[in-house]
XYZ file of C-alpha atoms in Angstrom:
689
model
C -13.232 -104.788 -38.514
C -14.010 -101.174 -39.322
C -15.879 -100.523 -42.535
C -13.627 -98.658 -44.997
C -15.139 -95.242 -45.659
C -13.915 -95.260 -49.251
C -15.964 -98.358 -50.091
C -18.767 -96.028 -51.190
C -16.361 -94.273 -53.550
C -15.528 -97.225 -55.760
C -14.204 -95.927 -59.069
C -16.182 -95.939 -62.274
C -13.172 -97.680 -63.843
C -13.933 -100.672 -61.619
C -17.360 -101.078 -63.184
C -16.291 -99.975 -66.625
C -13.929 -102.911 -66.725
C -16.696 -105.317 -65.786
C -19.032 -103.800 -68.374
C -16.538 -103.842 -71.240
C -15.535 -107.409 -70.521
C -19.136 -108.497 -70.262
C -20.011 -106.698 -73.502
C -17.354 -108.766 -75.204
C -18.581 -111.981 -73.593
C -22.137 -111.281 -74.739
C -20.993 -110.388 -78.247
C -21.831 -106.685 -78.069
C -18.191 -105.673 -78.672
C -15.380 -107.250 -80.686
C -13.451 -109.291 -78.168
C -10.139 -107.561 -78.985
C -11.603 -104.231 -77.794
C -11.882 -105.504 -74.224
C -8.355 -106.909 -73.926
C -7.235 -103.881 -71.817
C -10.201 -104.472 -69.532
C -9.280 -108.141 -69.130
C -6.179 -107.020 -67.285
C -8.498 -105.735 -64.571
C -9.398 -109.328 -63.809
C -5.967 -109.775 -62.335
C -5.815 -106.606 -60.248
C -5.681 -106.427 -56.465
C -8.265 -106.088 -53.733
C -10.985 -103.456 -53.623
C -11.846 -101.104 -50.731
C -13.499 -103.906 -48.759
C -10.242 -105.836 -48.668
C -11.550 -108.473 -51.074
C -11.205 -109.002 -54.821
C -12.789 -110.776 -57.766
C -10.927 -113.935 -56.874
C -11.823 -113.990 -53.163
C -13.746 -117.105 -52.155
C -16.863 -117.393 -50.000
C -14.819 -118.991 -47.215
C -12.266 -116.180 -47.294
C -14.816 -113.364 -47.041
C -16.573 -115.034 -44.081
C -13.441 -116.120 -42.236
C -13.862 -115.679 -38.473
C -17.577 -114.761 -38.646
C -19.883 -116.690 -36.289
C -23.370 -117.152 -37.724
C -24.668 -119.302 -34.888
C -28.281 -118.482 -34.101
C -29.030 -117.110 -37.565
C -31.514 -118.726 -39.946
C -31.258 -118.252 -43.712
C -33.296 -119.225 -46.741
C -31.284 -119.741 -49.911
C -33.219 -120.219 -53.145
C -31.693 -122.313 -55.920
C -29.501 -123.980 -53.311
C -29.023 -127.338 -55.039
C -26.327 -126.220 -57.466
C -23.814 -123.544 -58.390
C -23.667 -120.342 -56.353
C -26.630 -121.379 -54.210
C -25.004 -124.648 -53.225
C -21.738 -122.949 -52.282
C -23.592 -120.208 -50.401
C -25.418 -122.896 -48.420
C -22.199 -124.781 -47.665
C -20.299 -121.729 -46.446
C -23.168 -120.271 -44.396
C -23.627 -123.668 -42.731
C -19.866 -123.781 -42.126
C -20.226 -120.479 -40.212
C -23.004 -121.907 -38.026
C -26.043 -120.557 -39.875
C -29.162 -122.746 -40.017
C -29.876 -122.904 -43.751
C -33.199 -123.777 -45.362
C -32.502 -124.863 -48.915
C -35.393 -123.738 -51.138
C -35.077 -125.943 -54.213
C -37.169 -127.046 -57.159
C -35.745 -130.584 -57.100
C -35.764 -131.853 -53.522
C -33.899 -135.020 -54.457
C -30.969 -132.950 -55.720
C -31.289 -130.771 -52.627
C -31.018 -133.755 -50.305
C -27.897 -134.970 -52.117
C -26.279 -131.562 -51.600
C -27.292 -131.629 -47.937
C -25.717 -135.075 -47.505
C -22.506 -133.930 -49.176
C -22.282 -130.882 -46.890
C -22.993 -132.976 -43.788
C -20.253 -135.402 -44.796
C -17.803 -132.492 -44.800
C -19.398 -130.684 -41.835
C -21.398 -133.017 -39.556
C -22.544 -130.074 -37.415
C -24.227 -128.304 -40.329
C -27.874 -127.480 -39.709
C -29.716 -127.750 -43.017
C -33.312 -128.313 -44.112
C -34.509 -128.972 -47.656
C -37.872 -127.607 -48.793
C -39.517 -127.547 -52.202
C -39.839 -124.223 -54.006
C -40.542 -123.655 -57.688
C -40.251 -119.937 -58.365
C -41.904 -120.481 -61.731
C -45.171 -121.170 -59.917
C -46.744 -118.554 -57.665
C -48.752 -121.331 -55.987
C -45.501 -123.117 -55.106
C -44.079 -119.889 -53.644
C -47.159 -119.482 -51.455
C -46.990 -123.116 -50.343
C -43.325 -122.782 -49.426
C -43.888 -119.604 -47.434
C -46.845 -121.131 -45.636
C -44.881 -124.266 -44.743
C -41.867 -122.257 -43.573
C -43.989 -120.058 -41.303
C -45.754 -123.125 -39.885
C -42.383 -124.448 -38.698
C -41.953 -121.463 -36.388
C -38.402 -120.775 -37.542
C -36.969 -117.262 -37.234
C -35.660 -115.683 -40.440
C -32.587 -113.474 -40.437
C -31.327 -113.862 -43.993
C -33.187 -114.253 -47.285
C -30.910 -115.012 -50.231
C -32.876 -114.622 -53.467
C -30.337 -116.524 -55.529
C -32.159 -118.811 -57.951
C -32.374 -117.886 -61.594
C -32.339 -118.987 -65.207
C -30.238 -117.478 -67.941
C -31.560 -116.935 -71.476
C -33.716 -120.081 -71.774
C -35.887 -120.783 -74.812
C -39.354 -119.220 -74.843
C -41.758 -120.659 -72.266
C -44.712 -119.503 -70.185
C -45.095 -120.256 -66.477
C -48.263 -121.939 -65.130
C -49.344 -118.380 -64.304
C -49.054 -117.426 -68.000
C -46.108 -115.105 -67.401
C -42.721 -115.179 -69.114
C -41.071 -118.014 -67.175
C -37.649 -116.351 -67.109
C -39.034 -113.096 -65.683
C -41.158 -114.943 -63.141
C -38.328 -117.218 -61.987
C -35.743 -114.464 -61.746
C -37.899 -111.691 -60.305
C -41.610 -112.197 -59.634
C -41.202 -115.427 -57.673
C -38.618 -113.792 -55.420
C -40.725 -110.640 -55.112
C -43.688 -112.663 -53.865
C -41.512 -114.810 -51.596
C -39.978 -111.725 -50.004
C -43.353 -110.107 -49.371
C -44.801 -113.280 -47.884
C -41.852 -113.677 -45.494
C -41.281 -110.026 -44.641
C -43.367 -110.032 -41.468
C -41.410 -113.066 -40.211
C -38.154 -111.212 -40.868
C -39.429 -108.084 -39.111
C -40.490 -110.130 -36.097
C -37.123 -111.894 -35.998
C -35.219 -108.600 -36.199
C -37.266 -107.104 -33.348
C -36.951 -110.112 -31.065
C -33.298 -110.941 -31.770
C -32.057 -107.346 -32.042
C -30.076 -108.560 -35.054
C -30.229 -106.878 -38.432
C -32.136 -108.844 -41.073
C -30.629 -109.002 -44.543
C -32.179 -109.608 -47.958
C -29.826 -110.308 -50.847
C -31.017 -110.252 -54.473
C -28.615 -111.949 -56.855
C -28.672 -109.852 -60.025
C -26.201 -109.416 -62.873
C -24.061 -106.807 -64.605
C -26.329 -107.644 -67.536
C -28.865 -105.228 -66.069
C -26.800 -102.457 -67.678
C -27.970 -103.498 -71.121
C -31.683 -102.927 -70.504
C -31.669 -100.045 -72.957
C -35.431 -100.274 -73.482
C -36.226 -100.463 -69.785
C -38.842 -102.862 -68.471
C -41.189 -104.007 -71.231
C -44.287 -104.104 -69.045
C -46.602 -104.753 -71.990
C -44.686 -107.857 -73.033
C -44.291 -109.609 -69.704
C -47.948 -110.561 -69.510
C -50.194 -110.007 -72.515
C -52.206 -111.967 -75.089
C -49.308 -111.547 -77.511
C -46.997 -113.389 -75.130
C -48.119 -116.618 -76.771
C -46.516 -115.303 -79.940
C -42.931 -116.457 -79.702
C -41.860 -113.967 -82.359
C -41.528 -111.085 -79.849
C -39.408 -113.045 -77.361
C -35.708 -112.250 -77.000
C -34.072 -114.610 -74.522
C -31.172 -112.263 -73.747
C -33.368 -109.204 -73.176
C -35.768 -111.280 -71.118
C -32.849 -112.076 -68.809
C -31.520 -108.525 -68.758
C -34.824 -106.896 -67.761
C -35.345 -109.490 -65.022
C -31.981 -108.468 -63.585
C -32.933 -104.780 -63.666
C -36.062 -105.802 -61.768
C -33.893 -107.452 -59.081
C -32.004 -104.218 -58.460
C -35.162 -102.084 -58.537
C -36.809 -104.489 -56.084
C -34.010 -104.082 -53.541
C -34.041 -100.303 -54.000
C -37.796 -99.873 -53.460
C -37.807 -102.410 -50.610
C -35.052 -100.417 -48.895
C -37.126 -97.254 -49.143
C -40.185 -98.936 -47.638
C -38.231 -100.599 -44.827
C -36.565 -97.308 -43.895
C -39.937 -95.577 -43.777
C -41.121 -98.234 -41.327
C -37.956 -97.968 -39.265
C -37.350 -101.710 -39.574
C -33.852 -103.084 -38.984
C -33.677 -104.997 -42.267
C -31.397 -104.153 -45.176
C -31.870 -105.161 -48.813
C -29.109 -105.174 -51.411
C -28.425 -106.623 -54.835
C -25.233 -108.402 -55.863
C -23.570 -109.310 -59.143
C -21.686 -112.571 -58.522
C -19.572 -112.295 -61.667
C -19.547 -114.570 -64.668
C -19.657 -117.956 -62.951
C -19.356 -121.345 -64.613
C -22.517 -122.974 -63.246
C -25.637 -124.649 -64.636
C -27.226 -121.241 -65.220
C -24.944 -120.993 -68.291
C -26.314 -124.213 -69.778
C -28.037 -122.377 -72.648
C -24.789 -120.687 -73.770
C -22.343 -123.290 -75.052
C -19.406 -120.875 -75.420
C -19.302 -120.430 -71.626
C -19.517 -124.124 -70.826
C -17.014 -126.872 -70.336
C -13.401 -126.437 -71.194
C -13.673 -123.423 -73.497
C -10.916 -120.825 -73.181
C -13.386 -118.244 -71.835
C -14.703 -120.633 -69.180
C -11.210 -121.704 -68.190
C -9.505 -118.316 -67.839
C -12.138 -115.626 -67.412
C -15.051 -117.238 -65.588
C -15.211 -117.626 -61.802
C -15.766 -120.917 -60.050
C -18.726 -121.374 -57.696
C -16.711 -120.568 -54.568
C -15.614 -117.229 -56.018
C -19.097 -116.585 -57.392
C -20.699 -117.095 -53.962
C -18.260 -114.743 -52.239
C -20.209 -111.515 -52.767
C -23.486 -113.138 -51.702
C -21.962 -114.460 -48.474
C -20.154 -111.177 -47.835
C -23.324 -109.090 -48.129
C -25.303 -111.672 -46.139
C -23.201 -111.866 -42.977
C -20.135 -109.610 -43.032
C -20.144 -106.876 -40.355
C -18.814 -104.335 -42.884
C -22.235 -104.298 -44.558
C -24.202 -103.470 -41.400
C -26.654 -100.644 -42.008
C -25.955 -100.418 -45.735
C -29.094 -100.883 -47.828
C -30.292 -100.348 -51.379
C -26.794 -100.757 -52.795
C -25.404 -102.804 -55.673
C -22.335 -104.951 -54.912
C -19.747 -106.426 -57.261
C -16.855 -108.580 -56.029
C -17.605 -107.744 -52.369
C -17.442 -104.007 -53.010
C -20.147 -101.383 -53.510
C -20.396 -100.621 -57.214
C -22.221 -98.292 -59.544
C -25.395 -99.691 -61.099
C -26.991 -98.360 -64.277
C -28.928 -95.092 -64.217
C -32.105 -97.065 -64.947
C -31.518 -99.207 -61.859
C -31.260 -96.014 -59.767
C -34.557 -94.602 -61.031
C -36.742 -94.261 -57.926
C -39.888 -93.683 -59.972
C -39.256 -96.786 -62.079
C -38.591 -98.771 -58.896
C -41.999 -97.749 -57.582
C -43.690 -98.644 -60.867
C -41.917 -101.989 -60.903
C -43.142 -102.624 -57.358
C -46.763 -101.847 -58.254
C -46.550 -103.963 -61.393
C -45.063 -106.889 -59.486
C -47.621 -106.525 -56.727
C -50.462 -106.621 -59.235
C -49.133 -109.809 -60.853
C -48.201 -111.666 -57.676
C -51.028 -110.542 -55.425
C -48.613 -110.143 -52.552
C -51.393 -108.451 -50.567
C -54.198 -110.954 -51.142
C -56.021 -109.273 -54.007
C -55.445 -112.107 -56.481
C -59.016 -112.503 -57.699
C -59.520 -108.818 -58.247
C -56.195 -108.446 -60.018
C -56.781 -111.502 -62.222
C -60.097 -110.130 -63.403
C -58.630 -106.670 -63.900
C -55.755 -108.076 -65.957
C -58.339 -109.560 -68.292
C -60.254 -106.318 -68.586
C -57.089 -104.462 -69.496
C -55.889 -107.021 -72.026
C -53.185 -108.725 -69.940
C -55.033 -112.067 -69.843
C -57.555 -113.847 -72.084
C -60.933 -113.100 -70.533
C -61.971 -116.752 -70.442
C -59.335 -117.421 -67.778
C -61.194 -115.183 -65.334
C -64.571 -116.900 -65.338
C -63.688 -119.056 -62.257
C -62.616 -115.913 -60.435
C -65.888 -114.195 -61.266
C -67.681 -117.035 -59.524
C -65.699 -116.259 -56.388
C -66.606 -112.591 -56.383
C -69.124 -113.174 -53.650
C -66.811 -113.442 -50.689
C -67.253 -113.030 -46.955
C -68.036 -109.681 -45.394
C -65.385 -107.109 -44.631
C -64.974 -104.950 -41.500
C -67.896 -102.757 -42.546
C -70.243 -105.725 -42.393
C -70.750 -105.622 -46.156
C -69.238 -107.625 -48.996
C -68.809 -107.716 -52.734
C -72.311 -109.164 -53.040
C -74.036 -106.525 -50.886
C -76.656 -104.488 -52.748
C -77.255 -100.751 -52.682
C -80.523 -101.267 -50.813
C -78.834 -103.467 -48.215
C -76.051 -100.996 -47.409
C -78.546 -98.124 -46.976
C -81.173 -100.113 -45.075
C -82.748 -97.982 -42.319
C -80.947 -94.769 -43.343
C -83.162 -91.699 -43.704
C -81.920 -89.243 -46.312
C -84.824 -86.848 -46.077
C -83.651 -83.270 -46.425
C -80.489 -84.169 -48.343
C -79.836 -83.132 -51.921
C -77.503 -85.070 -54.209
C -76.120 -84.663 -57.713
C -75.353 -87.918 -59.538
C -73.496 -87.654 -62.844
C -74.055 -90.319 -65.480
C -77.386 -91.127 -63.812
C -79.237 -92.391 -66.878
C -77.737 -95.889 -66.951
C -75.758 -98.502 -65.053
C -74.337 -97.646 -61.657
C -75.588 -94.071 -61.876
C -79.251 -95.030 -62.382
C -79.126 -97.549 -59.535
C -77.434 -95.006 -57.255
C -80.195 -92.527 -58.107
C -82.943 -95.054 -57.464
C -81.673 -96.097 -54.031
C -80.831 -92.567 -52.867
C -84.359 -91.503 -53.836
C -85.729 -94.537 -52.009
C -83.978 -93.223 -48.874
C -85.672 -89.836 -49.284
C -82.798 -87.949 -50.912
C -83.640 -85.311 -53.506
C -81.573 -86.398 -56.502
C -80.544 -84.205 -59.416
C -79.682 -86.474 -62.337
C -76.846 -84.868 -64.319
C -77.035 -86.577 -67.712
C -75.811 -86.037 -71.241
C -79.024 -87.401 -72.773
C -82.012 -85.826 -71.026
C -84.509 -88.082 -72.832
C -82.819 -91.149 -71.374
C -82.671 -89.387 -68.003
C -86.423 -88.678 -68.031
C -87.175 -92.316 -68.857
C -85.128 -93.432 -65.840
C -86.908 -90.857 -63.686
C -90.308 -92.148 -64.838
C -89.321 -95.736 -64.093
C -88.198 -94.778 -60.579
C -91.388 -92.776 -59.931
C -93.458 -95.752 -61.040
C -91.780 -97.840 -58.350
C -91.524 -95.011 -55.806
C -94.124 -92.246 -56.365
C -92.625 -90.190 -53.513
C -89.208 -89.977 -55.158
C -87.936 -86.435 -55.591
C -85.892 -86.308 -58.798
C -84.833 -83.634 -61.269
C -83.150 -84.193 -64.632
C -80.588 -81.680 -65.865
C -78.293 -81.740 -68.877
C -74.565 -82.177 -68.300
C -71.937 -83.145 -70.856
C -68.659 -83.650 -68.996
C -66.815 -83.633 -72.323
C -67.544 -79.904 -72.639
C -66.368 -77.348 -70.092
C -69.056 -74.950 -71.341
C -71.705 -77.560 -70.528
C -70.233 -78.122 -67.060
C -70.298 -74.396 -66.360
C -73.877 -74.093 -67.654
C -75.021 -76.971 -65.453
C -73.357 -75.513 -62.346
C -74.803 -72.081 -63.057
C -78.323 -73.475 -63.565
C -78.099 -75.609 -60.418
C -77.008 -72.678 -58.277
C -79.763 -70.486 -59.729
C -82.358 -72.968 -58.448
C -81.291 -72.268 -54.863
C -80.993 -75.953 -53.980
C -78.703 -77.015 -51.149
C -76.055 -79.634 -52.001
C -75.069 -82.325 -49.537
C -73.812 -85.089 -51.827
C -71.872 -84.964 -55.082
C -71.445 -88.344 -56.791
C -68.907 -88.020 -59.615
C -69.967 -91.254 -61.276
C -70.053 -90.745 -65.056
C -67.312 -92.163 -67.212
C -66.289 -93.746 -70.495
C -64.102 -96.809 -70.925
C -61.461 -97.036 -73.666
C -63.191 -95.227 -76.553
C -61.362 -94.528 -79.830
C -59.169 -91.429 -79.888
C -61.199 -88.230 -79.922
C -60.606 -84.686 -78.761
C -63.237 -82.770 -76.819
C -64.513 -79.335 -77.951
C -61.816 -78.022 -75.584
C -59.114 -79.895 -77.566
C -58.398 -82.334 -74.726
C -58.466 -86.146 -74.816
C -62.205 -86.766 -74.487
C -61.791 -89.798 -72.236
C -59.551 -87.951 -69.769
C -61.837 -84.915 -69.787
C -65.023 -86.954 -69.277
C -63.605 -89.159 -66.546
C -61.577 -86.571 -64.651
C -61.383 -82.972 -65.804
C -65.133 -82.493 -66.188
C -65.703 -83.762 -62.662
C -62.804 -81.704 -61.355
C -64.330 -78.528 -62.784
C -67.842 -79.458 -61.633
C -66.625 -80.092 -58.075
C -64.796 -76.777 -57.905
C -67.763 -74.839 -59.276
C -70.128 -76.388 -56.705
C -67.785 -76.450 -53.708
C -68.943 -73.145 -52.224
C -72.546 -74.367 -52.399
C -71.565 -77.550 -50.567
C -69.645 -75.595 -47.924
C -72.609 -73.276 -47.392
C -74.984 -76.261 -47.108
C -72.715 -77.987 -44.579
C -72.465 -74.813 -42.460
C -76.191 -74.153 -42.463
C -77.433 -77.713 -42.067
C -74.667 -78.921 -39.704
C -74.584 -82.055 -41.826
C -71.404 -83.448 -43.280
C -71.119 -83.031 -47.047
C -69.763 -85.928 -49.066
C -68.043 -86.122 -52.434
C -67.612 -89.532 -54.049
C -65.306 -90.049 -57.027
C -65.944 -93.306 -58.863
C -62.493 -94.666 -59.751
C -61.356 -98.157 -60.780
C -58.909 -100.889 -59.888
C -57.492 -99.993 -63.300
C -55.624 -97.128 -61.640
C -53.075 -99.759 -60.539
C -51.954 -100.198 -64.139
C -50.902 -96.580 -64.641
C -47.295 -97.744 -64.352
C -45.836 -94.634 -65.947
C -48.052 -92.318 -63.912
C -49.899 -89.361 -65.419
C -48.524 -88.573 -68.869
C -48.972 -84.836 -68.512
C -47.206 -84.100 -71.799
C -49.301 -86.609 -73.770
C -52.843 -85.805 -72.678
C -53.701 -84.185 -76.020
C -51.294 -86.081 -78.280
C -53.448 -88.037 -80.721
C -50.420 -89.701 -82.343
C -49.507 -91.495 -79.108
C -53.016 -92.269 -77.891
C -53.568 -95.581 -76.114
C -57.212 -96.082 -75.228
C -56.460 -98.363 -72.267
C -53.739 -96.206 -70.762
C -55.865 -93.100 -71.199
C -58.505 -94.829 -69.106
C -56.223 -96.039 -66.315
C -54.527 -92.664 -65.918
C -57.947 -90.962 -65.744
C -58.869 -93.345 -62.912
C -55.604 -92.574 -61.142
C -56.494 -88.890 -61.545
C -59.874 -89.517 -59.831
C -58.115 -90.842 -56.735
C -55.471 -88.129 -56.697
C -58.275 -85.546 -57.006
C -60.054 -86.928 -53.953
C -56.815 -87.142 -51.982
C -55.803 -83.545 -52.662
C -59.358 -82.318 -52.153
C -59.534 -84.092 -48.783
C -56.313 -82.340 -47.786
C -57.684 -78.920 -48.766
C -61.067 -79.454 -47.105
C -59.752 -80.907 -43.869
C -59.074 -77.613 -42.086
C -62.639 -76.378 -42.712
C -64.308 -79.564 -41.458
C -67.243 -78.647 -43.656
C -66.977 -81.351 -46.244
C -64.974 -84.360 -47.188
C -64.344 -86.588 -50.137
C -64.178 -90.342 -50.373
C -62.995 -92.252 -53.375
C -63.779 -95.830 -54.257
C -63.379 -98.669 -56.672
C -65.953 -98.749 -59.415
C -67.056 -102.274 -60.274
C -66.482 -102.979 -63.910
C -68.348 -106.294 -64.063
C -71.794 -105.079 -64.965
C -73.416 -105.477 -68.343
C -74.030 -101.780 -68.906
C -73.370 -99.291 -71.699
C -70.055 -98.417 -70.049
C -68.455 -101.184 -72.143
C -69.929 -100.232 -75.472
C -66.523 -99.456 -77.006
C -64.967 -102.855 -76.237
C -66.314 -105.777 -78.235
C -64.666 -108.405 -76.077
C -67.291 -107.825 -73.382
C -70.379 -107.965 -75.538
C -70.974 -111.676 -74.987
C -70.192 -111.830 -71.289
C -73.668 -112.494 -69.908
C -72.730 -113.839 -66.476
C -71.963 -110.493 -64.905
C -73.381 -109.401 -61.578
C -76.858 -107.972 -61.704
C -77.286 -104.208 -61.791
C -78.711 -104.213 -58.275
C -75.204 -104.766 -56.854
C -73.643 -101.978 -58.852
C -74.583 -98.906 -56.855
C -73.968 -100.339 -53.406
C -70.631 -98.681 -52.726
C -71.775 -95.309 -54.105
C -74.786 -95.296 -51.806
C -72.819 -96.604 -48.848
C -70.194 -93.848 -49.130
C -72.827 -91.203 -49.722
C -75.147 -92.176 -46.874
C -73.785 -94.613 -44.315
C -72.923 -93.252 -40.844
C -69.894 -95.599 -40.681
C -68.144 -93.348 -43.192
C -68.602 -90.184 -41.169
C -65.357 -88.238 -40.824
C -63.398 -90.538 -43.129
C -61.821 -88.664 -46.020
C -59.245 -89.262 -48.747
C -59.647 -93.026 -48.596
C -60.055 -95.634 -51.335
C -62.997 -98.025 -50.967
C -63.662 -101.421 -52.532
C -66.831 -103.396 -51.836
C -67.897 -101.004 -49.076
C -64.610 -101.386 -47.196
C -61.454 -99.259 -47.058
C -58.844 -100.786 -49.362
C -55.245 -100.229 -50.395
C -54.675 -98.130 -53.505
C -51.483 -98.109 -55.571
C -48.412 -96.273 -54.310
C -48.812 -93.694 -57.090
C -52.356 -92.996 -55.905
C -50.947 -92.239 -52.437
C -48.284 -89.861 -53.728
C -49.101 -86.478 -52.147
C -46.691 -84.640 -54.432
C -48.272 -86.199 -57.526
C -51.744 -85.317 -56.187
C -50.682 -81.677 -55.846
C -49.196 -81.704 -59.341
C -52.381 -83.276 -60.730
C -54.465 -80.587 -59.008
C -52.381 -77.756 -60.477
C -52.433 -79.369 -63.907
C -56.226 -79.774 -63.781
C -56.636 -76.176 -62.623
C -54.592 -74.932 -65.547
C -56.726 -76.846 -68.039
C -60.109 -76.027 -66.538
C -59.334 -72.576 -65.166
C -61.508 -73.527 -62.208
C -61.139 -70.798 -59.606
């Protein structure tokens, strides 16, 4: 059957009718106002040839699904049960992913009684538990089944307030995060199946027209935060609505990523309609024999129609990232079409679900940034000391270990923030390797004390102490001018200094002091010293290296760089100011690597700064004052020294390092366009030419 070309041109009236009717059902409009729209319920078929009242059997009539394997979540009742029955009727092998396996087995028996040839398996899956999702995925993959279709159908609708075992809003986790993790865990299996079978894989997210009412967008700060235990903020309807926006955004961003990979898998979201199933159990006016339920609400067979249509109908081949209503492409809300929001939602979901095996790191980071009570992370801290990565080093490797046997004689390095913490340890170990280190410090008295301590241990250390206040552009320029006047070469620039979540304060240059200290000061310093580094690299024939100390916190810059709010004291958020400054560090290194690459004289590497050391870095946050079980300072400079000195890193530029190994940064941190914009913005503020 040829796919009607006008399916993409579905009228706005089509969706307006759905919206107005739904508004009335949810109490947003007086019911009498939607009477004209109710007439739409009884109109004819849409461009696909199907209508609101088409059943799942009708939309799959004549389609042979033999050889396909599908997973259907929430398959023990309602739309999921009917989807399972009809897919099995068309020859598809269906794996029922259900929370209650006993109920699942009863459904399986009922289907087999009607269709003895049905091929059905029942497996346990509780989307409200990330551990259960991982167990299900692991068990499914161990069976060796292919996977052609993933129907993310399960959901809850406006339940009372409750947290999941993972301390996340249970409704949001069940409706979105659980499916997000499940999809990521099974994606490689789907890709493999698509390649081997030469059949298009399909992912279907069951969403709702309710996504249109997410007027406040995704409330990232309320999904997982200490205040989540305060039931007063919870709104059951909005909790549902934002989870449904997340479903649509998930399919949209997944489509983008799959297309970039050239994988033959499509991902779409579907609104099944207002269906009288158990999901409505918390809204009595839609249950039972009420007039609304009797005359306006679909039955399960009609509700499953769009899911089955998008899952196996040939009309849908090659169509991805779309929103379907009643087996026709429809118009989603403008928020659901927001590509930037889709990317932010992806990063946020990834950080909470650990879909790429960074659970321990993310759990600890969530505590540092106020998303979790810190006490929950103590067990994870104990597991910091993991096995070695590809570099041969691990989280527990020390700075001395990663530079063992490396001779830095003849090299000159500048280390900012060298009077305490990571900076002082970086200075000590570089000097131990024979590097001439210039300590760039705000407090020269403290710097001289560190120098004396190092010389006491290593009398041959070559160290200079110079004043540098990154919170003042005049100070940065004075430091650079003084350094160049000394005639020193410059092989290594370690942009290490930083502050973490201080109270709101403007610098002498009328810029957010935290953003200027963590990013702009280093940006200006790097630009002022770049010609010296290029000259040194040319004359010495030794690769120059620039290291920007960033943070895993960059992952939480969900709204990106707030260019228009950098200097706005009224909207200052000490945590967000920090995370966006760390994102800026990575973008700086990325853009700098791009600009330096043609010259092959120098390169920059950026890395994750460990935030688990009892150093003055945390002086502005009281919650960390009593945390005495942090890693010792000797671990803290390992990655700085490794990136600055180790031959393994030669020629590698623009990368993000964690624990002396290349790691995966957030999608925003990889955005080349954003990196260019950040560079131009920083240039305009620093006038660094």
